[in-house]
Amino acid sequence: MKNSRLVSLPSLREAARRNPDTVLPRERAEIRPTAFLVSWGQEKLFCIRTYGCQANVRDSEILRLFLLQLGMKETEDVSNADFILFNTCAIRENAENHLYGELGRIKASVLKNKAFVAVCGCVMQEEKPVQYLLEHFSFVSLLFGTNNIERFYDLLERALKGRGTYVDIQSQPSSLVELSSRGKEGRLSPYSAFVDITYGCDNFCTYCIVPYTRGRERSRAMEDIVAEVQCLKDNGYRQVTLLGQNVDSYGLDKDNKHAFAELLEKVAKTGIDRIRFTTPYPSDFNAQVFDVMAKYDNIMPSLHLPMQSGSDAILKRMNRRYTRAEFLDIVKLLRTKIPDVFLTTDIIVAFPGETEEDFQKTLSLVKECQFDGAFTFLFSPRPGTPASRMEDKTSAKEKHDRFDRLKNLVDKLSTKSARKMVGTRVKVLFEEVSKKDESMISGYDEHGKLVHVKGDKDLLGRIEEVDILESHTYSLIGKIHGQG
Ligand code: 5AD
Ligand code: SF4
């Protein structure tokens, strides 16, 4: 601790005490390294470990671009890297513990190689983990958060020029920064790109740490998003996924209730082959969004719509702004407008105070909605959130039993949904060579279902018709249409 340079420490309380009415200034920023950084970076190897959601993946791509522009090269091997960055996730406790395990494992090689270690992302926005890192992992040279990644060069230079751990974590974003680069630079895939449309979240679901770690909700300007998609298309990209913690509230911070539908339509009109978006908030949807989805072939017929619970009492305690009946109405409307839509969801099991009766309501809503897939999570108390202070009497055994019962149901539905695809023809965007078997190429169909076919690298980046031959719970096996 005594060697640390603490410019600014996180405060969850300050992060929660925000005024969404104040308009954040929009800023344009160039990605311009100093001569000092360029000479430091030449030929050095960097390794980025990213945990958590797509927002973190996108942030890591931006940081990757910063590093590539210093003349650095990327490596997958942490033990060989001169610069190691952990971009962390705070959503559940196990993601946080994983970080400490990783730091413990690399300590010896870091000290031996004199590697520079930086940690950023959501965990760094919390007070206790930052203290813990400073006390237990003093070999880490730089800690920063989610609200100042665009200042990365400045932070790195300050950290390199001094001793000890340099800590600069902003509890609130001070502006909405548009970086000058919005094309393919830094991105991990040459075919499929994430495009941020909103940052942060103002919903304050009682279990969730995100509104504290990613700040107040702010929407990028529509013209900046559309220009980014156009630029990606011009660079050969086939697919964009519009990203936000709560995409369908896009523009609500500017009092425009129809902004998401308008944005979706403008993005569709760029003519890029495939558009997806994640994650919507059920009751922020308006029918106009579904109409736009139905109207444009390049908006994919799949939706990830987090339900969280099927019990009204629990939804209320979660501070979700919809009831079971309203959720079902949204699903029905969606299925009327887009009959072939694939619907997936997120569900939390054993939220504090959840009774067997509440849980049965979750099971029955899952059956009624006939999801094509679902992510299921055991409730994980996040320090600082209201749910972490709620009374929780359910035994660990009961919690795991509920989790297993739900997982069984969800897997059955996924298997059934996948089986329906056998004998059909789908269009697949091929994105990678299978890690297990080099003769298999993998991609996703329009519904977002993972499809593997025998083939070679020539398929990568192409959209091809595939006949589905076999189904598994999480994937499909097919062959390119017309091939023997
Ligand atoms: N415990 C368990 N699951 C959580 N999620 C968010 N916070 C928690 C928590 N504290 C789940 C929600 C959300 C998904 C991304 O993670 O289901 O939709
Ligand atoms: Fe968390 Fe709720 Fe915001 Fe999703 S909508 S990020 S669950 S607070």
Short mmCIF file of C-alpha atoms and ligand atoms in Angstrom, two decimals:
data_model
loop_
_atom_site.label_atom_id
_atom_site.label_comp_id
_atom_site.label_asym_id
_atom_site.label_seq_id
_atom_site.Cartn_x
_atom_site.Cartn_y
_atom_site.Cartn_z
CA MET A 1 0.00 0.00 0.00
CA LYS A 2 2.73 2.47 0.92
CA ASN A 3 4.10 2.51 -2.63
CA SER A 4 0.74 3.12 -4.25
CA ARG A 5 -0.12 6.34 -6.00
CA LEU A 6 -3.84 6.73 -5.39
CA VAL A 7 -5.15 9.40 -7.74
CA SER A 8 -8.75 8.37 -7.28
CA LEU A 9 -10.44 5.39 -5.57
CA PRO A 10 -13.85 3.90 -6.40
CA SER A 11 -16.95 4.66 -4.37
CA LEU A 12 -20.13 2.66 -4.97
CA ARG A 13 -22.08 5.24 -3.03
CA GLU A 14 -20.89 8.04 -5.25
CA ALA A 15 -21.61 5.88 -8.32
CA ALA A 16 -25.23 5.46 -7.17
CA ARG A 17 -25.66 9.15 -6.35
CA ARG A 18 -26.03 10.33 -9.88
CA ASN A 19 -28.16 12.83 -11.62
CA PRO A 20 -29.31 11.46 -14.96
CA ASP A 21 -30.78 14.87 -15.83
CA THR A 22 -27.43 16.52 -16.32
CA VAL A 23 -26.32 16.27 -19.92
CA LEU A 24 -22.84 14.85 -20.31
CA PRO A 25 -20.63 16.72 -22.77
CA ARG A 26 -19.76 14.81 -25.93
CA GLU A 27 -16.09 14.72 -26.71
CA ARG A 28 -14.09 13.56 -29.72
CA ALA A 29 -10.77 11.99 -28.87
CA GLU A 30 -7.87 10.96 -31.09
CA ILE A 31 -5.90 7.85 -30.22
CA ARG A 32 -2.44 9.44 -30.19
CA PRO A 33 0.42 7.92 -28.20
CA THR A 34 3.42 9.98 -27.07
CA ALA A 35 6.94 9.32 -28.35
CA PHE A 36 7.79 7.96 -24.88
CA LEU A 37 5.09 5.27 -25.11
CA VAL A 38 5.92 4.35 -28.69
CA SER A 39 9.56 3.80 -27.83
CA TRP A 40 8.56 1.81 -24.71
CA GLY A 41 6.12 -0.38 -26.62
CA GLN A 42 8.15 -1.35 -29.72
CA GLU A 43 8.28 -5.14 -30.17
CA LYS A 44 6.95 -5.83 -26.67
CA LEU A 45 4.40 -8.63 -26.26
CA PHE A 46 0.99 -8.01 -24.71
CA CYS A 47 -1.68 -10.39 -23.47
CA ILE A 48 -5.26 -9.41 -22.58
CA ARG A 49 -7.50 -11.62 -20.46
CA THR A 50 -11.16 -10.59 -20.69
CA TYR A 51 -13.92 -11.79 -18.38
CA GLY A 52 -17.66 -11.20 -18.52
CA CYS A 53 -20.02 -9.73 -21.06
CA GLN A 54 -19.75 -8.29 -24.55
CA ALA A 55 -19.31 -4.75 -23.17
CA ASN A 56 -16.02 -5.93 -21.67
CA VAL A 57 -15.03 -7.66 -24.91
CA ARG A 58 -15.59 -4.40 -26.78
CA ASP A 59 -13.61 -2.40 -24.18
CA SER A 60 -10.77 -4.90 -24.49
CA GLU A 61 -10.77 -4.42 -28.27
CA ILE A 62 -10.32 -0.68 -27.76
CA LEU A 63 -7.47 -1.29 -25.31
CA ARG A 64 -5.99 -3.80 -27.77
CA LEU A 65 -5.96 -1.06 -30.41
CA PHE A 66 -4.18 1.30 -27.99
CA LEU A 67 -1.49 -1.36 -27.47
CA LEU A 68 -1.11 -2.31 -31.15
CA GLN A 69 -0.54 1.36 -31.95
CA LEU A 70 2.51 1.32 -29.68
CA GLY A 71 4.10 -1.26 -31.97
CA MET A 72 3.32 -4.08 -29.54
CA LYS A 73 2.49 -7.64 -30.64
CA GLU A 74 -0.17 -9.89 -29.17
CA THR A 75 0.46 -13.22 -27.43
CA GLU A 76 -1.92 -15.74 -25.88
CA ASP A 77 0.77 -16.87 -23.46
CA VAL A 78 0.68 -14.89 -20.19
CA SER A 79 4.01 -16.28 -19.00
CA ASN A 80 5.75 -14.81 -22.05
CA ALA A 81 4.11 -11.36 -22.09
CA ASP A 82 5.76 -8.03 -21.22
CA PHE A 83 2.36 -6.43 -20.61
CA ILE A 84 -0.62 -8.28 -19.11
CA LEU A 85 -4.07 -6.75 -18.81
CA PHE A 86 -7.00 -8.25 -16.91
CA ASN A 87 -10.38 -6.79 -17.87
CA THR A 88 -12.58 -7.95 -15.01
CA CYS A 89 -16.24 -8.82 -14.42
CA ALA A 90 -18.11 -8.19 -11.15
CA ILE A 91 -21.51 -9.66 -11.97
CA ARG A 92 -21.13 -12.75 -9.78
CA GLU A 93 -18.72 -13.66 -7.02
CA ASN A 94 -17.03 -16.50 -8.92
CA ALA A 95 -15.86 -14.13 -11.69
CA GLU A 96 -14.14 -12.01 -9.04
CA ASN A 97 -12.51 -14.99 -7.33
CA HIS A 98 -11.24 -16.20 -10.65
CA LEU A 99 -9.26 -12.96 -11.01
CA TYR A 100 -7.48 -13.49 -7.69
CA GLY A 101 -6.65 -17.09 -8.68
CA GLU A 102 -5.16 -15.93 -12.00
CA LEU A 103 -3.10 -13.19 -10.37
CA GLY A 104 -1.73 -15.71 -7.86
CA ARG A 105 -0.80 -18.08 -10.67
CA ILE A 106 1.12 -15.52 -12.75
CA LYS A 107 2.99 -13.86 -9.88
CA ALA A 108 6.23 -15.86 -10.27
CA SER A 109 6.54 -15.32 -14.03
CA VAL A 110 5.65 -11.62 -13.70
CA LEU A 111 8.42 -11.06 -11.19
CA LYS A 112 10.88 -13.11 -13.25
CA ASN A 113 10.09 -11.30 -16.54
CA LYS A 114 9.53 -7.90 -14.92
CA ALA A 115 6.21 -7.80 -16.77
CA PHE A 116 3.85 -4.85 -16.42
CA VAL A 117 0.46 -5.91 -15.04
CA ALA A 118 -2.69 -3.78 -15.27
CA VAL A 119 -6.20 -4.55 -14.03
CA CYS A 120 -9.29 -2.73 -15.26
CA GLY A 121 -13.03 -3.31 -15.72
CA CYS A 122 -16.00 -3.67 -13.41
CA VAL A 123 -14.27 -5.21 -10.36
CA MET A 124 -12.04 -2.15 -10.16
CA GLN A 125 -15.10 0.05 -9.63
CA GLU A 126 -15.67 -1.62 -6.23
CA GLU A 127 -13.91 -0.46 -3.06
CA LYS A 128 -13.04 -3.77 -1.40
CA PRO A 129 -11.45 -5.59 -4.36
CA VAL A 130 -9.23 -2.57 -5.06
CA GLN A 131 -8.01 -2.57 -1.44
CA TYR A 132 -7.53 -6.35 -1.64
CA LEU A 133 -5.45 -6.08 -4.79
CA LEU A 134 -3.28 -3.33 -3.34
CA GLU A 135 -2.65 -5.42 -0.22
CA HIS A 136 -2.10 -8.83 -1.83
CA PHE A 137 -0.82 -8.21 -5.35
CA SER A 138 1.58 -5.29 -5.09
CA PHE A 139 3.26 -6.41 -8.34
CA VAL A 140 0.28 -4.93 -10.24
CA SER A 141 1.39 -1.58 -11.69
CA LEU A 142 -1.87 0.02 -12.84
CA LEU A 143 -5.51 -0.10 -11.78
CA PHE A 144 -8.18 1.75 -13.72
CA GLY A 145 -11.91 1.37 -14.20
CA THR A 146 -14.66 1.41 -16.79
CA ASN A 147 -15.09 5.19 -16.91
CA ASN A 148 -11.62 6.22 -18.05
CA ILE A 149 -10.39 3.66 -20.60
CA GLU A 150 -10.06 6.35 -23.25
CA ARG A 151 -7.38 7.95 -21.04
CA PHE A 152 -5.37 4.72 -21.19
CA TYR A 153 -2.20 6.22 -22.73
CA ASP A 154 -2.00 8.90 -20.07
CA LEU A 155 -2.58 6.35 -17.28
CA LEU A 156 0.03 3.97 -18.68
CA GLU A 157 2.64 6.69 -19.05
CA ARG A 158 2.12 7.91 -15.50
CA ALA A 159 2.31 4.35 -14.18
CA LEU A 160 5.52 3.65 -16.12
CA LYS A 161 7.21 6.85 -14.98
CA GLY A 162 6.66 6.26 -11.26
CA ARG A 163 6.97 3.51 -8.66
CA GLY A 164 4.29 1.37 -7.03
CA THR A 165 0.73 0.82 -8.14
CA TYR A 166 -0.90 3.71 -9.98
CA VAL A 167 -4.65 3.82 -9.20
CA ASP A 168 -7.11 6.04 -11.04
CA ILE A 169 -10.74 4.95 -10.83
CA GLN A 170 -13.58 7.35 -11.63
CA SER A 171 -16.91 6.57 -9.96
CA GLN A 172 -18.82 8.53 -12.56
CA PRO A 173 -18.27 9.12 -16.26
CA SER A 174 -17.52 12.80 -16.89
CA SER A 175 -18.25 12.82 -20.61
CA LEU A 176 -19.30 10.67 -23.53
CA VAL A 177 -16.15 10.09 -25.52
CA GLU A 178 -16.18 9.27 -29.23
CA LEU A 179 -12.85 7.78 -30.19
CA SER A 180 -11.57 8.66 -33.64
CA SER A 181 -11.23 4.99 -34.68
CA ARG A 182 -14.45 3.18 -35.40
CA GLY A 183 -13.51 0.77 -38.17
CA LYS A 184 -11.84 -2.61 -38.04
CA GLU A 185 -8.78 -1.52 -36.04
CA GLY A 186 -8.31 -3.47 -32.83
CA ARG A 187 -11.30 -5.72 -33.36
CA LEU A 188 -10.95 -9.43 -32.71
CA SER A 189 -13.08 -10.63 -35.62
CA PRO A 190 -12.86 -9.44 -39.23
CA TYR A 191 -16.47 -10.52 -39.90
CA SER A 192 -18.57 -9.74 -36.88
CA ALA A 193 -18.40 -6.61 -34.73
CA PHE A 194 -19.82 -5.30 -31.49
CA VAL A 195 -21.06 -1.72 -31.66
CA ASP A 196 -21.80 0.11 -28.40
CA ILE A 197 -25.04 2.09 -28.47
CA THR A 198 -25.53 2.81 -24.78
CA TYR A 199 -23.19 2.67 -21.82
CA GLY A 200 -24.15 2.08 -18.20
CA CYS A 201 -27.53 1.30 -16.68
CA ASP A 202 -30.08 3.26 -14.65
CA ASN A 203 -32.39 0.38 -13.76
CA PHE A 204 -30.97 -0.60 -10.40
CA CYS A 205 -32.33 -4.15 -10.31
CA THR A 206 -31.68 -4.96 -6.65
CA TYR A 207 -29.29 -7.87 -7.31
CA CYS A 208 -27.17 -6.14 -9.93
CA ILE A 209 -23.83 -4.40 -9.54
CA VAL A 210 -23.75 -3.01 -13.10
CA PRO A 211 -25.42 0.37 -12.39
CA TYR A 212 -22.60 1.00 -9.89
CA THR A 213 -19.71 -0.34 -11.97
CA ARG A 214 -20.66 1.03 -15.38
CA GLY A 215 -22.21 4.30 -14.35
CA ARG A 216 -25.31 6.11 -15.46
CA GLU A 217 -26.95 5.27 -18.73
CA ARG A 218 -25.83 7.36 -21.67
CA SER A 219 -26.61 6.92 -25.36
CA ARG A 220 -24.21 7.51 -28.21
CA ALA A 221 -25.39 9.85 -30.95
CA MET A 222 -27.37 8.08 -33.66
CA GLU A 223 -25.18 9.46 -36.45
CA ASP A 224 -22.02 8.16 -34.74
CA ILE A 225 -23.47 4.64 -34.44
CA VAL A 226 -24.74 4.56 -38.02
CA ALA A 227 -21.38 5.89 -39.28
CA GLU A 228 -19.59 3.11 -37.36
CA VAL A 229 -21.81 0.42 -38.90
CA GLN A 230 -21.34 1.91 -42.39
CA CYS A 231 -17.58 1.96 -41.90
CA LEU A 232 -17.62 -1.69 -40.74
CA LYS A 233 -19.70 -2.69 -43.75
CA ASP A 234 -17.30 -0.85 -46.08
CA ASN A 235 -14.48 -2.82 -44.44
CA GLY A 236 -16.12 -6.16 -45.28
CA TYR A 237 -17.91 -6.86 -41.99
CA ARG A 238 -20.99 -9.09 -42.36
CA GLN A 239 -22.56 -8.69 -38.92
CA VAL A 240 -22.97 -6.09 -36.17
CA THR A 241 -24.33 -6.64 -32.68
CA LEU A 242 -25.63 -3.44 -31.12
CA LEU A 243 -24.63 -3.42 -27.46
CA GLY A 244 -26.03 -1.91 -24.31
CA GLN A 245 -27.01 -3.03 -20.81
CA ASN A 246 -30.49 -2.01 -21.79
CA VAL A 247 -30.60 -1.42 -25.55
CA ASP A 248 -34.28 -0.63 -25.90
CA SER A 249 -33.93 2.34 -23.57
CA TYR A 250 -31.55 3.84 -26.14
CA GLY A 251 -32.32 7.55 -26.41
CA LEU A 252 -34.56 7.67 -23.34
CA ASP A 253 -31.87 9.81 -21.70
CA LYS A 254 -32.69 12.26 -24.50
CA ASP A 255 -36.46 11.79 -24.04
CA ASN A 256 -36.93 10.02 -27.35
CA LYS A 257 -39.20 7.01 -26.74
CA HIS A 258 -38.86 5.68 -30.27
CA ALA A 259 -35.13 6.15 -30.64
CA PHE A 260 -34.25 2.45 -30.55
CA ALA A 261 -36.71 1.57 -33.33
CA GLU A 262 -35.40 4.54 -35.36
CA LEU A 263 -31.81 3.53 -34.79
CA LEU A 264 -32.50 -0.10 -35.71
CA GLU A 265 -34.15 0.98 -38.95
CA LYS A 266 -31.24 3.29 -39.87
CA VAL A 267 -28.75 0.50 -39.16
CA ALA A 268 -30.83 -1.92 -41.26
CA LYS A 269 -30.80 0.56 -44.15
CA THR A 270 -26.99 0.51 -44.29
CA GLY A 271 -27.54 -2.91 -45.88
CA ILE A 272 -25.07 -4.76 -43.64
CA ASP A 273 -25.90 -8.48 -43.90
CA ARG A 274 -26.77 -9.20 -40.28
CA ILE A 275 -27.89 -7.15 -37.31
CA ARG A 276 -28.36 -8.39 -33.77
CA PHE A 277 -28.77 -6.50 -30.51
CA THR A 278 -28.39 -7.29 -26.84
CA THR A 279 -29.65 -6.88 -24.13
CA PRO A 280 -33.19 -5.50 -24.09
CA TYR A 281 -35.25 -4.78 -20.98
CA PRO A 282 -38.71 -6.41 -21.38
CA SER A 283 -40.97 -3.50 -20.46
CA ASP A 284 -38.96 -0.89 -22.39
CA PHE A 285 -39.92 -2.56 -25.66
CA ASN A 286 -42.51 -0.89 -27.81
CA ALA A 287 -44.30 -2.64 -30.66
CA GLN A 288 -42.54 -0.40 -33.17
CA VAL A 289 -39.26 -2.24 -32.50
CA PHE A 290 -40.87 -5.57 -33.40
CA ASP A 291 -42.32 -4.00 -36.57
CA VAL A 292 -38.87 -2.87 -37.64
CA MET A 293 -37.47 -6.34 -36.85
CA ALA A 294 -40.19 -7.91 -38.99
CA LYS A 295 -39.70 -5.47 -41.87
CA TYR A 296 -35.98 -5.93 -42.50
CA ASP A 297 -34.48 -9.26 -43.50
CA ASN A 298 -31.09 -8.23 -42.22
CA ILE A 299 -32.33 -7.93 -38.62
CA MET A 300 -31.92 -11.46 -37.31
CA PRO A 301 -35.00 -13.27 -35.92
CA SER A 302 -33.59 -13.90 -32.47
CA LEU A 303 -34.03 -12.17 -29.17
CA HIS A 304 -32.41 -12.54 -25.78
CA LEU A 305 -35.02 -11.27 -23.33
CA PRO A 306 -34.05 -11.59 -19.66
CA MET A 307 -37.01 -12.80 -17.57
CA GLN A 308 -35.13 -13.31 -14.25
CA SER A 309 -38.14 -14.82 -12.40
CA GLY A 310 -41.70 -16.00 -13.01
CA SER A 311 -43.02 -14.82 -9.66
CA ASP A 312 -44.51 -11.33 -9.35
CA ALA A 313 -43.44 -11.11 -5.72
CA ILE A 314 -39.83 -11.85 -6.63
CA LEU A 315 -39.88 -9.58 -9.69
CA LYS A 316 -40.99 -6.80 -7.39
CA ARG A 317 -38.22 -7.51 -4.88
CA MET A 318 -35.80 -7.52 -7.82
CA ASN A 319 -37.13 -4.07 -8.81
CA ARG A 320 -37.96 -5.38 -12.28
CA ARG A 321 -40.62 -3.07 -13.75
CA TYR A 322 -42.93 -5.77 -15.20
CA THR A 323 -45.14 -8.58 -14.03
CA ARG A 324 -45.27 -12.18 -15.19
CA ALA A 325 -48.41 -11.39 -17.23
CA GLU A 326 -46.73 -8.39 -18.89
CA PHE A 327 -43.67 -10.47 -19.74
CA LEU A 328 -45.88 -13.09 -21.34
CA ASP A 329 -47.74 -10.40 -23.33
CA ILE A 330 -44.43 -9.15 -24.74
CA VAL A 331 -43.45 -12.69 -25.73
CA LYS A 332 -46.84 -13.24 -27.40
CA LEU A 333 -46.62 -9.97 -29.30
CA LEU A 334 -43.10 -10.82 -30.45
CA ARG A 335 -44.17 -14.28 -31.64
CA THR A 336 -47.14 -12.80 -33.51
CA LYS A 337 -44.98 -10.27 -35.32
CA ILE A 338 -41.98 -12.55 -35.93
CA PRO A 339 -43.31 -16.15 -35.88
CA ASP A 340 -39.94 -17.85 -36.44
CA VAL A 341 -38.12 -15.88 -33.72
CA PHE A 342 -35.73 -17.75 -31.41
CA LEU A 343 -36.15 -16.60 -27.88
CA THR A 344 -33.57 -16.96 -25.13
CA THR A 345 -33.46 -15.60 -21.60
CA ASP A 346 -31.62 -15.14 -18.29
CA ILE A 347 -33.03 -16.53 -15.04
CA ILE A 348 -31.82 -16.10 -11.47
CA VAL A 349 -32.51 -18.98 -9.07
CA ALA A 350 -32.83 -18.61 -5.28
CA PHE A 351 -33.11 -14.84 -5.06
CA PRO A 352 -33.46 -13.95 -1.33
CA GLY A 353 -36.92 -14.88 -0.07
CA GLU A 354 -37.76 -17.08 -3.09
CA THR A 355 -40.11 -19.85 -1.90
CA GLU A 356 -40.77 -23.18 -3.58
CA GLU A 357 -44.04 -21.66 -4.79
CA ASP A 358 -42.20 -18.71 -6.38
CA PHE A 359 -39.79 -21.14 -7.98
CA GLN A 360 -42.67 -23.21 -9.39
CA LYS A 361 -43.92 -20.00 -11.02
CA THR A 362 -40.53 -19.59 -12.68
CA LEU A 363 -40.70 -23.17 -14.00
CA SER A 364 -44.20 -22.65 -15.32
CA LEU A 365 -43.36 -19.33 -17.04
CA VAL A 366 -40.36 -20.99 -18.70
CA LYS A 367 -42.71 -23.69 -20.03
CA GLU A 368 -45.27 -21.15 -21.21
CA CYS A 369 -42.65 -19.11 -23.04
CA GLN A 370 -41.07 -22.22 -24.60
CA PHE A 371 -37.63 -20.60 -24.67
CA ASP A 372 -35.15 -21.91 -27.21
CA GLY A 373 -32.36 -21.50 -24.67
CA ALA A 374 -31.61 -19.88 -21.32
CA PHE A 375 -28.72 -18.86 -19.10
CA THR A 376 -29.45 -19.85 -15.52
CA PHE A 377 -27.66 -18.35 -12.54
CA LEU A 378 -27.65 -18.99 -8.81
CA PHE A 379 -28.19 -15.70 -7.01
CA SER A 380 -24.83 -14.27 -5.97
CA PRO A 381 -24.92 -11.46 -3.38
CA ARG A 382 -22.97 -8.45 -4.63
CA PRO A 383 -21.72 -6.19 -1.83
CA GLY A 384 -23.33 -2.76 -1.98
CA THR A 385 -26.52 -3.89 -3.76
CA PRO A 386 -29.89 -3.93 -1.91
CA ALA A 387 -30.41 -7.68 -2.46
CA SER A 388 -27.15 -8.47 -0.66
CA ARG A 389 -28.79 -7.11 2.50
CA MET A 390 -32.07 -9.06 2.10
CA GLU A 391 -32.83 -11.98 4.40
CA ASP A 392 -32.04 -15.31 2.76
CA LYS A 393 -33.21 -18.42 4.61
CA THR A 394 -33.04 -21.00 1.81
CA SER A 395 -30.45 -23.73 2.44
CA ALA A 396 -27.58 -24.24 0.01
CA LYS A 397 -28.89 -27.74 -0.76
CA GLU A 398 -32.34 -26.39 -1.67
CA LYS A 399 -30.78 -23.68 -3.86
CA HIS A 400 -28.72 -26.19 -5.81
CA ASP A 401 -31.71 -28.51 -6.11
CA ARG A 402 -33.79 -25.69 -7.64
CA PHE A 403 -30.94 -24.80 -9.94
CA ASP A 404 -30.69 -28.42 -11.18
CA ARG A 405 -34.43 -28.68 -11.74
CA LEU A 406 -34.48 -25.47 -13.76
CA LYS A 407 -31.38 -26.48 -15.75
CA ASN A 408 -33.04 -29.80 -16.61
CA LEU A 409 -36.12 -28.03 -17.93
CA VAL A 410 -34.13 -25.47 -19.88
CA ASP A 411 -31.92 -28.16 -21.45
CA LYS A 412 -35.00 -30.14 -22.47
CA LEU A 413 -36.43 -27.06 -24.19
CA SER A 414 -33.09 -26.31 -25.92
CA THR A 415 -32.83 -29.91 -27.12
CA LYS A 416 -36.40 -29.81 -28.42
CA SER A 417 -35.81 -26.49 -30.19
CA ALA A 418 -32.58 -27.77 -31.78
CA ARG A 419 -34.25 -31.03 -32.88
CA LYS A 420 -36.87 -29.05 -34.80
CA MET A 421 -34.06 -27.70 -37.00
CA VAL A 422 -33.01 -31.13 -38.32
CA GLY A 423 -34.01 -31.41 -41.99
CA THR A 424 -34.24 -27.64 -42.47
CA ARG A 425 -31.94 -25.36 -44.45
CA VAL A 426 -30.42 -22.39 -42.64
CA LYS A 427 -27.99 -19.61 -43.55
CA VAL A 428 -24.77 -19.63 -41.56
CA LEU A 429 -22.12 -16.94 -41.16
CA PHE A 430 -18.89 -18.92 -40.65
CA GLU A 431 -16.62 -17.37 -38.08
CA GLU A 432 -14.05 -19.86 -36.77
CA VAL A 433 -12.22 -23.13 -37.15
CA SER A 434 -13.42 -25.52 -34.46
CA LYS A 435 -10.95 -25.73 -31.56
CA LYS A 436 -11.59 -29.46 -31.09
CA ASP A 437 -11.43 -30.55 -34.73
CA GLU A 438 -9.62 -28.53 -37.39
CA SER A 439 -11.71 -30.04 -40.19
CA MET A 440 -14.85 -28.47 -38.74
CA ILE A 441 -15.81 -24.82 -39.32
CA SER A 442 -18.29 -23.12 -37.01
CA GLY A 443 -20.70 -20.25 -37.32
CA TYR A 444 -24.16 -19.06 -36.36
CA ASP A 445 -27.42 -19.31 -38.24
CA GLU A 446 -29.97 -16.47 -38.40
CA HIS A 447 -31.47 -17.59 -35.08
CA GLY A 448 -28.12 -17.40 -33.35
CA LYS A 449 -27.80 -21.19 -33.15
CA LEU A 450 -24.24 -22.56 -33.31
CA VAL A 451 -23.70 -24.71 -36.44
CA HIS A 452 -20.67 -26.89 -37.31
CA VAL A 453 -19.90 -28.22 -40.80
CA LYS A 454 -17.00 -30.12 -42.36
CA GLY A 455 -15.07 -27.62 -44.43
CA ASP A 456 -11.95 -25.53 -44.74
CA LYS A 457 -10.83 -22.03 -43.90
CA ASP A 458 -12.18 -20.66 -47.21
CA LEU A 459 -15.58 -20.67 -45.56
CA LEU A 460 -14.58 -18.10 -42.94
CA GLY A 461 -16.44 -14.81 -43.36
CA ARG A 462 -18.91 -16.33 -45.83
CA ILE A 463 -22.66 -16.74 -45.41
CA GLU A 464 -23.71 -20.12 -46.85
CA GLU A 465 -26.81 -22.28 -46.95
CA VAL A 466 -26.47 -25.33 -44.73
CA ASP A 467 -28.65 -28.44 -44.51
CA ILE A 468 -29.03 -29.45 -40.87
CA LEU A 469 -28.34 -33.15 -40.30
CA GLU A 470 -28.02 -33.55 -36.55
CA SER A 471 -28.90 -31.66 -33.39
CA HIS A 472 -27.38 -31.39 -29.92
CA THR A 473 -28.57 -29.31 -26.98
CA TYR A 474 -26.27 -26.37 -27.73
CA SER A 475 -25.34 -26.87 -31.39
CA LEU A 476 -26.31 -28.23 -34.79
CA ILE A 477 -24.29 -30.28 -37.29
CA GLY A 478 -24.90 -29.72 -40.99
CA LYS A 479 -23.42 -29.79 -44.46
CA ILE A 480 -23.05 -27.02 -47.00
CA HIS A 481 -26.08 -27.17 -49.30
CA GLY A 482 -25.25 -28.77 -52.63
CA GLN A 483 -22.10 -30.50 -51.42
CA GLY A 484 -21.93 -34.31 -51.44
N1 5AD B 1 -26.51 -13.05 -9.10
C1 5AD B 1 -26.84 -13.93 -10.07
N2 5AD B 1 -27.05 -13.58 -11.35
C2 5AD B 1 -26.96 -12.27 -11.66
N3 5AD B 1 -27.14 -11.61 -12.82
C3 5AD B 1 -26.91 -10.31 -12.61
N4 5AD B 1 -26.59 -10.09 -11.32
C4 5AD B 1 -26.63 -11.30 -10.70
C5 5AD B 1 -26.39 -11.73 -9.36
N5 5AD B 1 -26.08 -10.87 -8.40
C6 5AD B 1 -27.55 -12.28 -14.06
C7 5AD B 1 -28.87 -11.72 -14.58
C8 5AD B 1 -28.45 -10.93 -15.79
C9 5AD B 1 -27.23 -11.70 -16.26
C10 5AD B 1 -26.33 -10.97 -17.17
O1 5AD B 1 -26.57 -12.04 -15.05
O2 5AD B 1 -29.68 -12.81 -14.96
O3 5AD B 1 -29.45 -10.86 -16.79
FE1 SF4 B 2 -28.28 -5.14 -14.14
FE2 SF4 B 2 -30.93 -4.81 -14.35
FE3 SF4 B 2 -29.23 -3.05 -15.56
FE4 SF4 B 2 -29.45 -5.57 -16.51
S1 SF4 B 2 -31.08 -4.03 -16.47
S2 SF4 B 2 -27.53 -4.42 -16.14
S3 SF4 B 2 -29.79 -6.76 -14.64
S4 SF4 B 2 -29.47 -3.39 -13.35
#
